[in-house]
Amino acid sequence: MTAKRTSIHGQWSSRWAFILAATGSAVGLGNIWRFPYLAGENGGGAFVLVYLVCVVLVGIPIMMAEILLGRRGRQSPINTMDSLAAEEGLSRHWHLLGWMGVVAGFIILSYYSVIAGWTLAYIFRTGAGAFVDADAAFSKQMFTELISDPERLLAWHTIFIVMSVVIVSRGVKSGLERAVKFLMPALLILLLVMVGYAMSTERFMDGITYLFVPDFEQLADKNFFADILLPALGQAFFSLSIGMGAIMIYGSYLSQKSSITFNCFSIAIADTSVALLAGVAIFPIVFTYGLEPAGGPGLIFITLPIAFGQMPFGTFFGTLFFILLLFAAWTSSISLLEPAVTWLVENRNMSRVKATTIAGVIAWLLGLVTVLSFNHWAFSFSFAGVIKENGLFDIFDILTSNILLPIGGLLVAIFAAWLMSRSSTVDELGLGDSTAYQAWRFAVRYVAPFGVIVIFLNAIGVFKLLGFVE
Ligand code: PHE
């Protein structure tokens, strides 16, 4: 057993603090904005089913592995991989895994911030009563107006990046725990209010059927691996915040006594519940008001305001909803910045404030690409059988969630289950050599890597080229 390290960046104050912070990282725009629109683009029920399978078989085991590595290394993901590789007698090149995560984090944050900016704009719009009695056409028009104006997008994007820099520069723990403790339950309650409204709409059952009953006929002209599995796998990584070091760095602040297994299941259950509730709230509105399920990234910003315009106290609930969504995005953006910031503090001897400011400026600059993707630079292409209309934004999104995060997760799985000594992982997970440990090891050693590789190879058509399929 190696001596246990402590992190120079501090530790969570209690076991709950870690669960709260990691849930804060996991629950965000990914659940409420991205999950419904991807489900709508990729065939509803079939996508949701495959997504759930990916969370259980690939997501949770890799999340446990990533937290385990973080807690054992106790540094930024780059230095953690470096020292763990040295400890296990492996190549130092493993720190490149940390670097890949940092790059993915910047790209994700750059567009995440623009979407969080839409949320900011919608707090004010909804608060001003703009959506009272709104119909679908009006709501669509409001959304189009917003995204076609790069200056407005830029202003909101800037505000969000500044918000993220301010909180990260003060250190992860101050404020974060308290914020998540109250705001997450509040978000959940508000989602339930919206599900209540959805239940009152004419086509509630159509929404539920769409979301939970796979329609295999609709899949006939789709390539199951590339069109359904790959986006679902990517969403599992994105939503659980795994594959880029975010959950690894949070693991590095986790006390040695806390159970990684219990933590991971709690986080995954909370994360999945929020995503499913968001879907249940949104699709009945989509059908009742004659909107397209495949409405793309604007889906929640078009559907939800209609609901707020119709329901009693809609202006109040709507404003509160967008405020809570903003907080959820905020607590996620913190974990996107943290791996890069900790590295700058460790290796460049910078103050946290300076490190965060530099990282924030990089993400802000990169965000300009997304700002322009919705207007001046917009172009269309087809991916996974879906027409994507927002050029570079879509490319950033596909590159990170469908490629970089799964590769990061695959490498984490290989490192933890194939290269690290068995005794190190037994020691770190604290499950002994029990059935639970063996189940985890089997999942990380075989199921998760195999799943990611098979989906990848199929998606890029290798099997087709090799003649394995048809
Ligand atoms: N999981 C966050 C969300 O669902 C996004 C995120 C991805 C955060 C990757 C950190 C790392 O909104």
Short mmCIF file of C-alpha atoms and ligand atoms in Angstrom, two decimals:
data_model
loop_
_atom_site.label_atom_id
_atom_site.label_comp_id
_atom_site.label_asym_id
_atom_site.label_seq_id
_atom_site.Cartn_x
_atom_site.Cartn_y
_atom_site.Cartn_z
CA MET A 1 0.00 0.00 0.00
CA THR A 2 1.40 3.39 -0.94
CA ALA A 3 1.35 6.32 1.43
CA LYS A 4 -1.85 8.34 1.01
CA ARG A 5 -1.39 11.78 -0.44
CA THR A 6 -3.42 14.86 0.25
CA SER A 7 -4.26 17.47 -2.35
CA ILE A 8 -2.61 20.88 -2.13
CA HIS A 9 -5.91 22.34 -3.36
CA GLY A 10 -7.85 21.15 -0.29
CA GLN A 11 -10.46 18.53 0.46
CA TRP A 12 -14.25 18.34 0.61
CA SER A 13 -15.57 19.05 4.07
CA SER A 14 -17.75 15.95 4.20
CA ARG A 15 -18.86 12.98 2.20
CA TRP A 16 -22.01 14.82 1.18
CA ALA A 17 -19.95 17.71 -0.08
CA PHE A 18 -18.40 15.51 -2.74
CA ILE A 19 -21.72 14.03 -3.82
CA LEU A 20 -23.20 17.50 -4.01
CA ALA A 21 -20.33 18.99 -5.96
CA ALA A 22 -20.06 16.07 -8.35
CA THR A 23 -23.81 16.12 -8.86
CA GLY A 24 -23.45 19.83 -9.51
CA SER A 25 -20.92 19.01 -12.19
CA ALA A 26 -23.01 16.24 -13.74
CA VAL A 27 -26.39 17.97 -13.68
CA GLY A 28 -26.39 20.89 -16.05
CA LEU A 29 -27.29 21.90 -19.55
CA GLY A 30 -26.42 18.36 -20.57
CA ASN A 31 -29.51 17.03 -18.84
CA ILE A 32 -32.03 19.73 -19.57
CA TRP A 33 -30.86 21.19 -22.85
CA ARG A 34 -28.81 18.51 -24.59
CA PHE A 35 -30.56 15.27 -23.60
CA PRO A 36 -34.04 16.22 -24.88
CA TYR A 37 -32.79 17.63 -28.15
CA LEU A 38 -30.62 14.62 -28.89
CA ALA A 39 -33.47 12.28 -27.98
CA GLY A 40 -35.64 14.26 -30.39
CA GLU A 41 -33.07 14.10 -33.17
CA ASN A 42 -32.22 10.45 -32.74
CA GLY A 43 -35.50 8.61 -32.58
CA GLY A 44 -36.89 9.13 -29.05
CA GLY A 45 -37.46 5.87 -27.17
CA ALA A 46 -34.71 3.87 -28.86
CA PHE A 47 -32.19 6.59 -28.03
CA VAL A 48 -33.37 6.83 -24.43
CA LEU A 49 -33.18 3.08 -23.93
CA VAL A 50 -29.69 2.85 -25.38
CA TYR A 51 -28.66 5.88 -23.34
CA LEU A 52 -29.73 4.19 -20.11
CA VAL A 53 -27.83 1.04 -21.02
CA CYS A 54 -24.73 3.15 -21.75
CA VAL A 55 -24.99 4.89 -18.37
CA VAL A 56 -25.19 1.60 -16.49
CA LEU A 57 -22.72 -0.53 -18.41
CA VAL A 58 -20.17 2.06 -19.49
CA GLY A 59 -20.78 5.30 -17.60
CA ILE A 60 -20.91 4.17 -13.98
CA PRO A 61 -17.93 1.78 -14.15
CA ILE A 62 -15.78 4.41 -15.88
CA MET A 63 -16.89 7.08 -13.44
CA MET A 64 -15.75 4.87 -10.57
CA ALA A 65 -12.43 4.30 -12.32
CA GLU A 66 -11.93 8.02 -12.95
CA ILE A 67 -12.67 8.99 -9.35
CA LEU A 68 -10.39 6.22 -8.16
CA LEU A 69 -7.50 7.57 -10.25
CA GLY A 70 -8.17 11.10 -9.05
CA ARG A 71 -8.21 10.17 -5.40
CA ARG A 72 -5.05 8.11 -5.72
CA GLY A 73 -3.18 10.84 -7.58
CA ARG A 74 -4.50 13.87 -5.67
CA GLN A 75 -3.33 16.40 -8.27
CA SER A 76 -4.50 17.93 -11.53
CA PRO A 77 -5.42 15.17 -14.02
CA ILE A 78 -2.20 15.77 -15.96
CA ASN A 79 0.03 15.33 -12.91
CA THR A 80 -2.14 12.59 -11.48
CA MET A 81 -1.70 10.49 -14.62
CA ASP A 82 1.99 11.28 -14.59
CA SER A 83 2.57 10.17 -11.02
CA LEU A 84 0.26 7.16 -11.17
CA ALA A 85 2.03 5.97 -14.32
CA ALA A 86 5.38 6.35 -12.56
CA GLU A 87 4.07 4.53 -9.51
CA GLU A 88 2.87 1.60 -11.59
CA GLY A 89 6.04 1.55 -13.69
CA LEU A 90 4.30 2.70 -16.87
CA SER A 91 5.14 5.22 -19.58
CA ARG A 92 4.93 8.88 -18.54
CA HIS A 93 3.10 9.52 -21.80
CA TRP A 94 -0.04 8.74 -19.83
CA HIS A 95 -0.10 12.38 -18.81
CA LEU A 96 -1.30 13.04 -22.37
CA LEU A 97 -4.62 11.65 -21.19
CA GLY A 98 -4.76 14.59 -18.80
CA TRP A 99 -3.89 16.98 -21.61
CA MET A 100 -6.58 15.59 -23.84
CA GLY A 101 -9.05 16.26 -21.05
CA VAL A 102 -7.88 19.83 -20.64
CA VAL A 103 -8.34 20.46 -24.38
CA ALA A 104 -11.79 18.83 -24.32
CA GLY A 105 -12.67 20.93 -21.27
CA PHE A 106 -11.81 24.18 -23.05
CA ILE A 107 -13.79 23.26 -26.14
CA ILE A 108 -16.83 22.16 -24.12
CA LEU A 109 -16.74 25.22 -21.89
CA SER A 110 -16.43 27.48 -24.92
CA TYR A 111 -19.81 26.45 -26.29
CA TYR A 112 -21.37 25.53 -22.96
CA SER A 113 -20.94 29.15 -21.98
CA VAL A 114 -22.78 30.39 -25.06
CA ILE A 115 -25.74 28.13 -24.30
CA ALA A 116 -25.64 29.20 -20.65
CA GLY A 117 -25.77 32.71 -22.11
CA TRP A 118 -29.09 31.85 -23.79
CA THR A 119 -30.31 30.79 -20.36
CA LEU A 120 -29.28 34.16 -18.95
CA ALA A 121 -31.13 35.94 -21.73
CA TYR A 122 -34.22 33.83 -21.05
CA ILE A 123 -34.23 34.75 -17.35
CA PHE A 124 -34.80 38.34 -18.35
CA ARG A 125 -37.18 37.64 -21.20
CA THR A 126 -39.36 35.36 -19.15
CA GLY A 127 -39.15 37.69 -16.17
CA ALA A 128 -40.38 40.57 -18.32
CA GLY A 129 -43.45 38.56 -19.22
CA ALA A 130 -42.46 38.22 -22.87
CA PHE A 131 -44.03 34.79 -23.16
CA VAL A 132 -47.45 35.38 -21.64
CA ASP A 133 -49.89 33.57 -23.96
CA ALA A 134 -47.10 32.87 -26.42
CA ASP A 135 -47.81 30.40 -29.20
CA ALA A 136 -45.30 28.19 -30.99
CA ALA A 137 -44.65 30.63 -33.84
CA PHE A 138 -43.94 33.50 -31.46
CA SER A 139 -41.65 31.42 -29.28
CA LYS A 140 -39.72 30.23 -32.32
CA GLN A 141 -39.35 33.75 -33.56
CA MET A 142 -38.03 34.98 -30.21
CA PHE A 143 -35.41 32.25 -30.23
CA THR A 144 -34.35 32.93 -33.81
CA GLU A 145 -34.02 36.62 -33.04
CA LEU A 146 -31.68 35.87 -30.16
CA ILE A 147 -29.36 33.51 -31.96
CA SER A 148 -29.14 35.63 -35.09
CA ASP A 149 -27.69 38.50 -33.09
CA PRO A 150 -23.99 37.79 -32.44
CA GLU A 151 -23.54 40.88 -30.32
CA ARG A 152 -26.17 39.82 -27.84
CA LEU A 153 -24.82 36.26 -27.76
CA LEU A 154 -21.36 37.63 -27.16
CA ALA A 155 -22.50 39.80 -24.28
CA TRP A 156 -24.24 36.92 -22.48
CA HIS A 157 -21.36 34.55 -23.20
CA THR A 158 -18.95 37.07 -21.69
CA ILE A 159 -21.05 37.42 -18.56
CA PHE A 160 -21.18 33.68 -18.07
CA ILE A 161 -17.43 33.22 -18.50
CA VAL A 162 -16.81 35.99 -15.98
CA MET A 163 -19.21 34.29 -13.54
CA SER A 164 -17.32 31.02 -13.94
CA VAL A 165 -13.92 32.64 -13.53
CA VAL A 166 -15.01 34.45 -10.38
CA ILE A 167 -16.24 31.29 -8.67
CA VAL A 168 -13.35 29.06 -9.75
CA SER A 169 -10.75 31.62 -8.75
CA ARG A 170 -12.12 31.55 -5.20
CA GLY A 171 -11.44 27.81 -4.86
CA VAL A 172 -13.87 25.01 -5.46
CA LYS A 173 -15.33 24.66 -2.06
CA SER A 174 -16.42 28.08 -0.98
CA GLY A 175 -20.04 28.51 -1.84
CA LEU A 176 -20.33 25.54 -4.13
CA GLU A 177 -21.56 23.06 -1.55
CA ARG A 178 -24.17 25.37 -0.17
CA ALA A 179 -25.37 26.44 -3.59
CA VAL A 180 -25.81 22.89 -4.78
CA LYS A 181 -27.50 21.75 -1.57
CA PHE A 182 -30.41 24.15 -2.05
CA LEU A 183 -30.52 24.76 -5.74
CA MET A 184 -30.48 21.18 -6.99
CA PRO A 185 -33.54 20.14 -4.98
CA ALA A 186 -35.23 23.36 -6.07
CA LEU A 187 -34.51 22.55 -9.71
CA LEU A 188 -35.94 19.09 -9.21
CA ILE A 189 -39.13 20.49 -7.67
CA LEU A 190 -39.54 22.94 -10.51
CA LEU A 191 -39.10 20.18 -13.05
CA LEU A 192 -41.89 18.34 -11.26
CA VAL A 193 -44.10 21.44 -11.57
CA MET A 194 -43.41 21.40 -15.30
CA VAL A 195 -44.14 17.71 -15.54
CA GLY A 196 -47.42 18.60 -13.83
CA TYR A 197 -48.14 21.11 -16.58
CA ALA A 198 -47.14 18.58 -19.24
CA MET A 199 -49.66 16.15 -17.76
CA SER A 200 -52.39 18.69 -18.33
CA THR A 201 -51.61 19.03 -22.03
CA GLU A 202 -53.63 17.16 -24.63
CA ARG A 203 -50.85 15.01 -25.93
CA PHE A 204 -49.10 14.03 -22.71
CA MET A 205 -49.29 10.34 -23.52
CA ASP A 206 -47.81 10.90 -26.99
CA GLY A 207 -44.83 12.55 -25.38
CA ILE A 208 -44.38 9.69 -22.93
CA THR A 209 -44.72 7.08 -25.67
CA TYR A 210 -42.25 8.93 -27.83
CA LEU A 211 -39.72 9.04 -25.01
CA PHE A 212 -40.09 5.57 -23.54
CA VAL A 213 -41.34 3.25 -26.24
CA PRO A 214 -38.70 2.50 -28.87
CA ASP A 215 -40.18 2.79 -32.34
CA PHE A 216 -38.27 0.23 -34.31
CA GLU A 217 -39.97 1.11 -37.56
CA GLN A 218 -38.51 4.55 -37.38
CA LEU A 219 -35.10 2.96 -37.03
CA ALA A 220 -35.41 1.05 -40.28
CA ASP A 221 -33.52 3.66 -42.29
CA LYS A 222 -30.99 4.38 -39.57
CA ASN A 223 -27.63 2.83 -38.89
CA PHE A 224 -28.04 1.59 -35.33
CA PHE A 225 -24.41 2.02 -34.33
CA ALA A 226 -23.60 5.34 -35.90
CA ASP A 227 -26.99 7.01 -35.61
CA ILE A 228 -28.25 5.84 -32.23
CA LEU A 229 -25.46 4.25 -30.21
CA LEU A 230 -22.72 6.79 -30.82
CA PRO A 231 -24.76 9.87 -29.85
CA ALA A 232 -26.21 8.00 -26.84
CA LEU A 233 -22.76 6.94 -25.69
CA GLY A 234 -21.47 10.49 -26.15
CA GLN A 235 -24.38 11.85 -24.15
CA ALA A 236 -23.67 9.41 -21.31
CA PHE A 237 -20.10 10.71 -21.10
CA PHE A 238 -21.13 14.33 -21.42
CA SER A 239 -23.92 14.13 -18.89
CA LEU A 240 -21.94 12.25 -16.25
CA SER A 241 -18.97 14.63 -16.74
CA ILE A 242 -16.62 11.72 -17.42
CA GLY A 243 -13.73 11.21 -19.84
CA MET A 244 -12.04 14.61 -19.45
CA GLY A 245 -10.73 14.76 -15.91
CA ALA A 246 -13.58 16.79 -14.40
CA ILE A 247 -14.74 14.03 -12.12
CA MET A 248 -11.11 12.96 -11.67
CA ILE A 249 -10.17 16.30 -10.17
CA TYR A 250 -13.23 16.24 -7.91
CA GLY A 251 -12.16 12.74 -6.86
CA SER A 252 -8.79 14.15 -5.89
CA TYR A 253 -10.48 16.20 -3.15
CA LEU A 254 -12.37 13.17 -1.86
CA SER A 255 -11.54 11.83 1.57
CA GLN A 256 -10.00 8.41 1.78
CA LYS A 257 -12.87 7.10 3.87
CA SER A 258 -15.67 7.91 1.47
CA SER A 259 -17.16 5.09 -0.64
CA ILE A 260 -16.57 5.62 -4.35
CA THR A 261 -19.27 3.12 -5.27
CA PHE A 262 -21.99 4.74 -3.18
CA ASN A 263 -20.99 8.17 -4.48
CA CYS A 264 -21.08 7.12 -8.11
CA PHE A 265 -24.47 5.47 -7.93
CA SER A 266 -25.96 8.48 -6.16
CA ILE A 267 -24.58 10.87 -8.76
CA ALA A 268 -25.67 8.75 -11.71
CA ILE A 269 -29.19 8.29 -10.33
CA ALA A 270 -29.61 12.01 -9.69
CA ASP A 271 -28.22 12.87 -13.13
CA THR A 272 -30.40 10.41 -15.00
CA SER A 273 -33.54 11.39 -13.10
CA VAL A 274 -33.11 15.04 -14.02
CA ALA A 275 -32.61 14.18 -17.70
CA LEU A 276 -35.66 11.94 -17.86
CA LEU A 277 -37.83 14.49 -16.04
CA ALA A 278 -36.73 17.15 -18.50
CA GLY A 279 -37.76 14.85 -21.34
CA VAL A 280 -41.13 14.18 -19.75
CA ALA A 281 -41.70 17.90 -19.30
CA ILE A 282 -40.74 18.78 -22.86
CA PHE A 283 -42.08 16.22 -25.33
CA PRO A 284 -45.78 16.57 -24.47
CA ILE A 285 -45.40 20.29 -25.23
CA VAL A 286 -43.62 19.48 -28.49
CA PHE A 287 -46.55 17.34 -29.66
CA THR A 288 -49.35 19.45 -28.23
CA TYR A 289 -48.10 22.58 -29.99
CA GLY A 290 -47.18 20.89 -33.25
CA LEU A 291 -43.41 21.38 -32.93
CA GLU A 292 -40.70 19.17 -34.39
CA PRO A 293 -39.05 16.75 -31.91
CA ALA A 294 -35.90 17.11 -34.01
CA GLY A 295 -35.89 20.86 -33.43
CA GLY A 296 -32.17 20.94 -32.62
CA PRO A 297 -30.37 22.91 -29.91
CA GLY A 298 -33.20 25.43 -29.56
CA LEU A 299 -35.70 22.79 -28.45
CA ILE A 300 -36.07 23.68 -24.77
CA PHE A 301 -35.82 27.41 -25.42
CA ILE A 302 -38.76 27.15 -27.81
CA THR A 303 -40.95 24.64 -25.98
CA LEU A 304 -40.65 25.62 -22.33
CA PRO A 305 -41.55 29.30 -22.75
CA ILE A 306 -44.83 28.21 -24.35
CA ALA A 307 -45.59 26.21 -21.22
CA PHE A 308 -44.67 29.17 -19.01
CA GLY A 309 -46.89 31.38 -21.13
CA GLN A 310 -49.85 29.07 -20.53
CA MET A 311 -49.54 27.81 -16.96
CA PRO A 312 -50.72 29.69 -13.87
CA PHE A 313 -47.91 31.80 -12.35
CA GLY A 314 -45.94 30.99 -15.50
CA THR A 315 -43.85 34.17 -15.40
CA PHE A 316 -42.75 33.36 -11.86
CA PHE A 317 -42.08 29.68 -12.50
CA GLY A 318 -40.39 30.40 -15.81
CA THR A 319 -38.02 32.98 -14.41
CA LEU A 320 -37.17 30.75 -11.48
CA PHE A 321 -36.63 27.82 -13.80
CA PHE A 322 -34.10 29.65 -15.97
CA ILE A 323 -32.33 30.97 -12.86
CA LEU A 324 -31.96 27.43 -11.53
CA LEU A 325 -30.85 26.17 -14.93
CA LEU A 326 -28.22 28.89 -14.92
CA PHE A 327 -26.97 27.68 -11.54
CA ALA A 328 -26.87 24.12 -12.79
CA ALA A 329 -24.78 25.28 -15.76
CA TRP A 330 -22.56 27.30 -13.45
CA THR A 331 -21.76 24.36 -11.18
CA SER A 332 -20.88 22.33 -14.29
CA SER A 333 -18.67 25.01 -15.81
CA ILE A 334 -16.60 25.05 -12.63
CA SER A 335 -15.59 21.46 -13.20
CA LEU A 336 -14.76 22.16 -16.83
CA LEU A 337 -12.21 24.78 -15.78
CA GLU A 338 -10.81 23.06 -12.71
CA PRO A 339 -8.44 20.55 -14.40
CA ALA A 340 -6.63 23.27 -16.37
CA VAL A 341 -6.54 25.67 -13.44
CA THR A 342 -5.07 23.14 -11.01
CA TRP A 343 -2.38 22.28 -13.53
CA LEU A 344 -1.42 25.94 -13.96
CA VAL A 345 -1.28 26.34 -10.18
CA GLU A 346 0.83 23.20 -9.73
CA ASN A 347 3.22 23.54 -12.64
CA ARG A 348 3.41 27.23 -13.40
CA ASN A 349 3.34 28.33 -9.82
CA MET A 350 0.51 30.73 -10.54
CA SER A 351 -2.01 32.09 -8.10
CA ARG A 352 -5.47 30.60 -8.52
CA VAL A 353 -6.82 33.94 -9.67
CA LYS A 354 -4.24 34.33 -12.41
CA ALA A 355 -4.60 30.72 -13.54
CA THR A 356 -8.38 30.98 -13.73
CA THR A 357 -8.25 34.27 -15.59
CA ILE A 358 -5.95 32.84 -18.23
CA ALA A 359 -8.10 29.74 -18.64
CA GLY A 360 -11.22 31.89 -18.79
CA VAL A 361 -9.77 34.09 -21.55
CA ILE A 362 -8.92 31.02 -23.65
CA ALA A 363 -12.44 29.59 -23.27
CA TRP A 364 -13.96 33.00 -23.99
CA LEU A 365 -11.97 33.41 -27.21
CA LEU A 366 -12.86 29.93 -28.36
CA GLY A 367 -16.49 30.70 -27.57
CA LEU A 368 -16.52 33.32 -30.32
CA VAL A 369 -16.61 30.44 -32.79
CA THR A 370 -19.88 29.20 -31.31
CA VAL A 371 -21.33 32.70 -31.13
CA LEU A 372 -20.82 33.00 -34.88
CA SER A 373 -21.93 29.44 -35.67
CA PHE A 374 -25.56 30.41 -35.16
CA ASN A 375 -25.49 33.33 -37.57
CA HIS A 376 -22.68 34.62 -39.82
CA TRP A 377 -20.75 31.38 -39.96
CA ALA A 378 -23.69 28.97 -39.99
CA PHE A 379 -23.48 26.01 -42.37
CA SER A 380 -25.18 22.63 -42.52
CA PHE A 381 -23.89 19.09 -42.70
CA SER A 382 -25.23 15.68 -41.93
CA PHE A 383 -24.13 13.62 -38.96
CA ALA A 384 -25.59 10.34 -37.72
CA GLY A 385 -28.43 10.70 -40.16
CA VAL A 386 -29.35 14.13 -38.81
CA ILE A 387 -28.94 17.48 -40.54
CA LYS A 388 -26.89 19.71 -38.26
CA GLU A 389 -27.35 23.38 -39.06
CA ASN A 390 -24.90 25.14 -36.84
CA GLY A 391 -21.57 24.35 -38.41
CA LEU A 392 -18.63 24.69 -36.08
CA PHE A 393 -20.73 24.58 -32.92
CA ASP A 394 -22.00 21.16 -33.95
CA ILE A 395 -18.50 20.06 -34.89
CA PHE A 396 -17.15 21.13 -31.47
CA ASP A 397 -20.00 19.31 -29.80
CA ILE A 398 -19.58 16.10 -31.82
CA LEU A 399 -15.80 16.17 -31.51
CA THR A 400 -15.90 16.47 -27.73
CA SER A 401 -18.81 14.31 -26.64
CA ASN A 402 -18.72 11.64 -29.31
CA ILE A 403 -14.98 11.37 -29.76
CA LEU A 404 -12.74 12.95 -27.10
CA LEU A 405 -14.76 12.00 -24.01
CA PRO A 406 -15.26 8.35 -25.04
CA ILE A 407 -11.55 8.05 -25.92
CA GLY A 408 -10.66 9.62 -22.56
CA GLY A 409 -13.00 7.19 -20.80
CA LEU A 410 -11.59 4.25 -22.72
CA LEU A 411 -8.07 5.18 -21.65
CA VAL A 412 -9.17 5.62 -18.04
CA ALA A 413 -10.71 2.13 -18.17
CA ILE A 414 -7.59 0.60 -19.71
CA PHE A 415 -5.36 2.30 -17.17
CA ALA A 416 -7.42 1.36 -14.13
CA ALA A 417 -8.38 -2.16 -15.07
CA TRP A 418 -5.56 -3.45 -17.26
CA LEU A 419 -2.44 -1.56 -16.24
CA MET A 420 -2.79 -0.59 -12.62
CA SER A 421 -2.04 -3.42 -10.25
CA ARG A 422 -5.10 -5.18 -8.95
CA SER A 423 -4.04 -4.49 -5.40
CA SER A 424 -4.00 -0.72 -6.04
CA THR A 425 -7.60 -0.73 -7.22
CA VAL A 426 -8.77 -3.08 -4.46
CA ASP A 427 -7.09 -0.76 -1.99
CA GLU A 428 -8.60 2.38 -3.46
CA LEU A 429 -12.19 1.19 -4.01
CA GLY A 430 -12.41 -0.23 -0.52
CA LEU A 431 -14.74 -3.04 -1.53
CA GLY A 432 -12.23 -5.76 -0.68
CA ASP A 433 -12.10 -8.60 -3.19
CA SER A 434 -15.87 -8.93 -3.04
CA THR A 435 -18.39 -9.74 -5.78
CA ALA A 436 -19.06 -6.02 -6.10
CA TYR A 437 -15.37 -5.41 -6.79
CA GLN A 438 -15.24 -8.21 -9.30
CA ALA A 439 -18.35 -6.92 -11.08
CA TRP A 440 -16.77 -3.48 -11.34
CA ARG A 441 -13.51 -4.92 -12.59
CA PHE A 442 -15.27 -7.01 -15.20
CA ALA A 443 -17.24 -3.99 -16.39
CA VAL A 444 -14.19 -1.72 -16.65
CA ARG A 445 -11.92 -4.40 -18.06
CA TYR A 446 -14.22 -5.83 -20.68
CA VAL A 447 -17.69 -4.34 -21.02
CA ALA A 448 -16.88 -0.63 -21.12
CA PRO A 449 -13.80 -0.74 -23.40
CA PHE A 450 -15.40 -3.29 -25.67
CA GLY A 451 -18.57 -1.20 -25.84
CA VAL A 452 -16.70 1.98 -26.73
CA ILE A 453 -14.48 0.27 -29.31
CA VAL A 454 -17.29 -1.60 -31.03
CA ILE A 455 -19.43 1.52 -31.24
CA PHE A 456 -16.50 3.52 -32.62
CA LEU A 457 -15.49 0.97 -35.21
CA ASN A 458 -19.03 0.53 -36.39
CA ALA A 459 -19.65 4.21 -36.45
CA ILE A 460 -16.67 4.85 -38.67
CA GLY A 461 -17.73 2.03 -40.87
CA VAL A 462 -14.68 -0.14 -40.33
CA PHE A 463 -16.76 -3.24 -39.98
CA LYS A 464 -18.45 -2.43 -43.21
CA LEU A 465 -15.13 -1.99 -44.97
CA LEU A 466 -13.95 -5.25 -43.52
CA GLY A 467 -17.11 -6.90 -44.70
CA PHE A 468 -18.36 -7.97 -41.26
CA VAL A 469 -21.70 -6.28 -41.70
CA GLU A 470 -23.91 -7.00 -44.71
N1 PHE B 1 -22.12 17.12 -17.23
C1 PHE B 1 -22.32 18.49 -17.56
C2 PHE B 1 -23.76 18.66 -18.02
O1 PHE B 1 -24.47 17.72 -18.16
C3 PHE B 1 -21.37 18.96 -18.62
C4 PHE B 1 -19.96 18.56 -18.38
C5 PHE B 1 -19.32 17.73 -19.28
C6 PHE B 1 -19.27 18.98 -17.25
C7 PHE B 1 -18.03 17.29 -19.08
C8 PHE B 1 -17.96 18.56 -17.03
C9 PHE B 1 -17.35 17.72 -17.93
O2 PHE B 1 -24.19 19.74 -18.26
#
